[in-house]
């Protein structure tokens, strides 16, 4: 049907060594109207939250290179992939490199571009993953 959008079809899984470097946040989309008298009116736009993961720890040079290679292979935010939230897997901190295990698995993509800054002895990367429906 013209105009239809295909669901994301991931073909790979983020490596285990990189999955443990991200922390999760959740947000519920809300429409909010604020009035001059200080009152506000809110309505929920979705019943499920949208999860995001951001890079939360410094990576070794080898991990940084692995992340950059994985990012480039996905063409940045263009291609979806599976990501395992290690706190939601069963048993905890388990991992399936094939992507067959569904417990704790999310279909995600990178959000935005690669941002990297370097200082003496330290390289920092700002990167975020966003859940796809």
PDB file of C-alpha atoms in Angstrom:
ATOM      1  CA  UNK A   1       0.000   0.000   0.000  1.00  0.00           C
ATOM      2  CA  UNK A   2       1.495   3.370  -0.942  1.00  0.00           C
ATOM      3  CA  UNK A   3       2.397   5.535   2.002  1.00  0.00           C
ATOM      4  CA  UNK A   4       2.792   2.604   4.414  1.00  0.00           C
ATOM      5  CA  UNK A   5       5.818   2.564   6.658  1.00  0.00           C
ATOM      6  CA  UNK A   6       7.552  -0.740   7.359  1.00  0.00           C
ATOM      7  CA  UNK A   7       8.323  -1.719  10.944  1.00  0.00           C
ATOM      8  CA  UNK A   8      11.973  -1.648  11.953  1.00  0.00           C
ATOM      9  CA  UNK A   9      13.699  -4.927  11.098  1.00  0.00           C
ATOM     10  CA  UNK A  10      16.957  -5.224  13.050  1.00  0.00           C
ATOM     11  CA  UNK A  11      19.578  -7.550  11.624  1.00  0.00           C
ATOM     12  CA  UNK A  12      22.196  -7.446  14.394  1.00  0.00           C
ATOM     13  CA  UNK A  13      22.699  -7.200  18.157  1.00  0.00           C
ATOM     14  CA  UNK A  14      24.823  -4.641  19.987  1.00  0.00           C
ATOM     15  CA  UNK A  15      27.885  -6.399  21.486  1.00  0.00           C
ATOM     16  CA  UNK A  16      27.633  -7.377  25.149  1.00  0.00           C
ATOM     17  CA  UNK A  17      30.644  -5.297  26.173  1.00  0.00           C
ATOM     18  CA  UNK A  18      28.828  -2.168  24.940  1.00  0.00           C
ATOM     19  CA  UNK A  19      25.361  -2.984  26.355  1.00  0.00           C
ATOM     20  CA  UNK A  20      26.664  -2.615  29.904  1.00  0.00           C
ATOM     21  CA  UNK A  21      27.850   0.967  29.262  1.00  0.00           C
ATOM     22  CA  UNK A  22      24.341   2.461  28.947  1.00  0.00           C
ATOM     23  CA  UNK A  23      21.779   3.605  31.538  1.00  0.00           C
ATOM     24  CA  UNK A  24      18.035   3.795  30.870  1.00  0.00           C
ATOM     25  CA  UNK A  25      15.551   6.629  31.188  1.00  0.00           C
ATOM     26  CA  UNK A  26      11.827   6.630  30.417  1.00  0.00           C
ATOM     27  CA  UNK A  27       9.439   9.339  29.372  1.00  0.00           C
ATOM     28  CA  UNK A  28       5.703   9.442  28.870  1.00  0.00           C
ATOM     29  CA  UNK A  29       4.692  11.787  26.068  1.00  0.00           C
ATOM     30  CA  UNK A  30       2.307  14.413  27.414  1.00  0.00           C
ATOM     31  CA  UNK A  31       0.647  17.417  25.838  1.00  0.00           C
ATOM     32  CA  UNK A  32       0.653  20.323  28.265  1.00  0.00           C
ATOM     33  CA  UNK A  33      -1.107  23.685  28.137  1.00  0.00           C
ATOM     34  CA  UNK A  34      -0.084  26.344  30.642  1.00  0.00           C
ATOM     35  CA  UNK A  35      -2.290  29.333  31.343  1.00  0.00           C
ATOM     36  CA  UNK A  36      -1.449  32.838  32.569  1.00  0.00           C
ATOM     37  CA  UNK A  37      -2.990  32.252  35.980  1.00  0.00           C
ATOM     38  CA  UNK A  38      -0.504  29.408  36.649  1.00  0.00           C
ATOM     39  CA  UNK A  39      -2.895  26.567  35.984  1.00  0.00           C
ATOM     40  CA  UNK A  40      -2.018  23.846  33.529  1.00  0.00           C
ATOM     41  CA  UNK A  41      -3.864  21.148  31.662  1.00  0.00           C
ATOM     42  CA  UNK A  42      -2.217  17.874  30.605  1.00  0.00           C
ATOM     43  CA  UNK A  43      -3.265  14.964  28.448  1.00  0.00           C
ATOM     44  CA  UNK A  44      -1.422  11.723  27.768  1.00  0.00           C
ATOM     45  CA  UNK A  45      -0.378  11.152  24.160  1.00  0.00           C
ATOM     46  CA  UNK A  46       0.584   7.467  24.590  1.00  0.00           C
ATOM     47  CA  UNK A  47      -0.130   4.701  27.087  1.00  0.00           C
ATOM     48  CA  UNK A  48       3.406   3.270  26.948  1.00  0.00           C
ATOM     49  CA  UNK A  49       6.613   5.045  27.798  1.00  0.00           C
ATOM     50  CA  UNK A  50       9.414   5.488  25.301  1.00  0.00           C
ATOM     51  CA  UNK A  51      12.713   4.276  26.656  1.00  0.00           C
ATOM     52  CA  UNK A  52      16.098   5.817  25.997  1.00  0.00           C
ATOM     53  CA  UNK A  53      19.586   4.748  26.963  1.00  0.00           C
ATOM     54  CA  UNK A  54      22.563   7.067  27.182  1.00  0.00           C
ATOM     55  CA  UNK A  55      26.232   6.248  27.418  1.00  0.00           C
ATOM     56  CA  UNK A  56      27.071   6.509  31.102  1.00  0.00           C
ATOM     57  CA  UNK A  57      30.643   5.357  31.557  1.00  0.00           C
ATOM     58  CA  UNK A  58      34.049   6.025  30.116  1.00  0.00           C
ATOM     59  CA  UNK A  59      35.157   3.456  27.597  1.00  0.00           C
ATOM     60  CA  UNK A  60      38.581   1.970  27.128  1.00  0.00           C
ATOM     61  CA  UNK A  61      40.209   2.762  23.781  1.00  0.00           C
ATOM     62  CA  UNK A  62      39.291  -0.744  22.550  1.00  0.00           C
ATOM     63  CA  UNK A  63      35.645  -0.339  23.651  1.00  0.00           C
ATOM     64  CA  UNK A  64      35.500   3.124  22.097  1.00  0.00           C
ATOM     65  CA  UNK A  65      36.768   1.756  18.789  1.00  0.00           C
ATOM     66  CA  UNK A  66      34.263  -1.131  18.960  1.00  0.00           C
ATOM     67  CA  UNK A  67      31.430   1.342  19.591  1.00  0.00           C
ATOM     68  CA  UNK A  68      32.562   3.567  16.725  1.00  0.00           C
ATOM     69  CA  UNK A  69      32.797   0.564  14.381  1.00  0.00           C
ATOM     70  CA  UNK A  70      29.302  -0.581  15.418  1.00  0.00           C
ATOM     71  CA  UNK A  71      27.945   2.955  14.971  1.00  0.00           C
ATOM     72  CA  UNK A  72      29.496   3.271  11.511  1.00  0.00           C
ATOM     73  CA  UNK A  73      28.250  -0.173  10.467  1.00  0.00           C
ATOM     74  CA  UNK A  74      24.675   0.932  11.339  1.00  0.00           C
ATOM     75  CA  UNK A  75      25.236   4.183   9.387  1.00  0.00           C
ATOM     76  CA  UNK A  76      24.648   6.146  12.569  1.00  0.00           C
ATOM     77  CA  UNK A  77      20.944   6.570  13.339  1.00  0.00           C
ATOM     78  CA  UNK A  78      19.865   4.981  10.059  1.00  0.00           C
ATOM     79  CA  UNK A  79      19.665   1.228  10.849  1.00  0.00           C
ATOM     80  CA  UNK A  80      17.886  -0.375  13.826  1.00  0.00           C
ATOM     81  CA  UNK A  81      19.440  -3.102  15.959  1.00  0.00           C
ATOM     82  CA  UNK A  82      18.709  -5.164  19.066  1.00  0.00           C
ATOM     83  CA  UNK A  83      19.913  -3.929  22.431  1.00  0.00           C
ATOM     84  CA  UNK A  84      19.755  -5.923  25.675  1.00  0.00           C
ATOM     85  CA  UNK A  85      18.937  -3.958  28.828  1.00  0.00           C
ATOM     86  CA  UNK A  86      20.997  -6.034  31.247  1.00  0.00           C
ATOM     87  CA  UNK A  87      18.680  -5.269  34.189  1.00  0.00           C
ATOM     88  CA  UNK A  88      15.661  -6.758  32.398  1.00  0.00           C
ATOM     89  CA  UNK A  89      17.134  -9.984  31.068  1.00  0.00           C
ATOM     90  CA  UNK A  90      16.293 -13.295  32.722  1.00  0.00           C
ATOM     91  CA  UNK A  91      18.561 -14.260  34.410  1.00  0.00           C
ATOM     92  CA  UNK A  92      19.935 -10.798  35.122  1.00  0.00           C
ATOM     93  CA  UNK A  93      22.951  -9.757  33.070  1.00  0.00           C
ATOM     94  CA  UNK A  94      22.448 -12.529  30.517  1.00  0.00           C
ATOM     95  CA  UNK A  95      22.989 -11.926  26.827  1.00  0.00           C
ATOM     96  CA  UNK A  96      22.040 -13.621  23.571  1.00  0.00           C
ATOM     97  CA  UNK A  97      24.355 -12.669  20.674  1.00  0.00           C
ATOM     98  CA  UNK A  98      21.829 -14.075  18.179  1.00  0.00           C
ATOM     99  CA  UNK A  99      19.002 -11.785  19.349  1.00  0.00           C
ATOM    100  CA  UNK A 100      16.568 -14.704  19.737  1.00  0.00           C
ATOM    101  CA  UNK A 101      15.964 -14.219  23.481  1.00  0.00           C
ATOM    102  CA  UNK A 102      13.200 -11.655  23.906  1.00  0.00           C
ATOM    103  CA  UNK A 103      13.474 -10.977  27.659  1.00  0.00           C
ATOM    104  CA  UNK A 104      15.134  -7.554  28.035  1.00  0.00           C
ATOM    105  CA  UNK A 105      15.610  -7.124  24.275  1.00  0.00           C
ATOM    106  CA  UNK A 106      14.652  -3.832  22.626  1.00  0.00           C
ATOM    107  CA  UNK A 107      14.680  -2.649  19.036  1.00  0.00           C
ATOM    108  CA  UNK A 108      16.595   0.625  19.066  1.00  0.00           C
ATOM    109  CA  UNK A 109      18.563   3.024  16.910  1.00  0.00           C
ATOM    110  CA  UNK A 110      21.179   5.646  17.643  1.00  0.00           C
ATOM    111  CA  UNK A 111      19.755   9.099  18.311  1.00  0.00           C
ATOM    112  CA  UNK A 112      21.661  11.906  16.657  1.00  0.00           C
ATOM    113  CA  UNK A 113      25.226  12.080  15.495  1.00  0.00           C
ATOM    114  CA  UNK A 114      28.513  10.949  16.952  1.00  0.00           C
ATOM    115  CA  UNK A 115      29.869  13.537  19.401  1.00  0.00           C
ATOM    116  CA  UNK A 116      33.339  13.032  20.769  1.00  0.00           C
ATOM    117  CA  UNK A 117      35.631  15.301  22.766  1.00  0.00           C
ATOM    118  CA  UNK A 118      39.228  14.674  23.755  1.00  0.00           C
ATOM    119  CA  UNK A 119      41.258  15.951  26.662  1.00  0.00           C
ATOM    120  CA  UNK A 120      44.623  14.840  27.950  1.00  0.00           C
ATOM    121  CA  UNK A 121      44.255  11.149  28.708  1.00  0.00           C
ATOM    122  CA  UNK A 122      40.471  11.168  28.322  1.00  0.00           C
ATOM    123  CA  UNK A 123      38.077  10.755  25.427  1.00  0.00           C
ATOM    124  CA  UNK A 124      34.362  11.312  26.054  1.00  0.00           C
ATOM    125  CA  UNK A 125      31.525  10.315  23.768  1.00  0.00           C
ATOM    126  CA  UNK A 126      27.953  11.570  24.011  1.00  0.00           C
ATOM    127  CA  UNK A 127      25.608   8.987  22.540  1.00  0.00           C
ATOM    128  CA  UNK A 128      22.006   7.933  23.068  1.00  0.00           C
ATOM    129  CA  UNK A 129      19.828   5.022  21.980  1.00  0.00           C
ATOM    130  CA  UNK A 130      16.081   5.396  21.477  1.00  0.00           C
ATOM    131  CA  UNK A 131      13.476   2.618  21.500  1.00  0.00           C
ATOM    132  CA  UNK A 132      11.492   2.051  18.328  1.00  0.00           C
ATOM    133  CA  UNK A 133       7.867   0.931  18.483  1.00  0.00           C
TER     134      UNK A 133
END
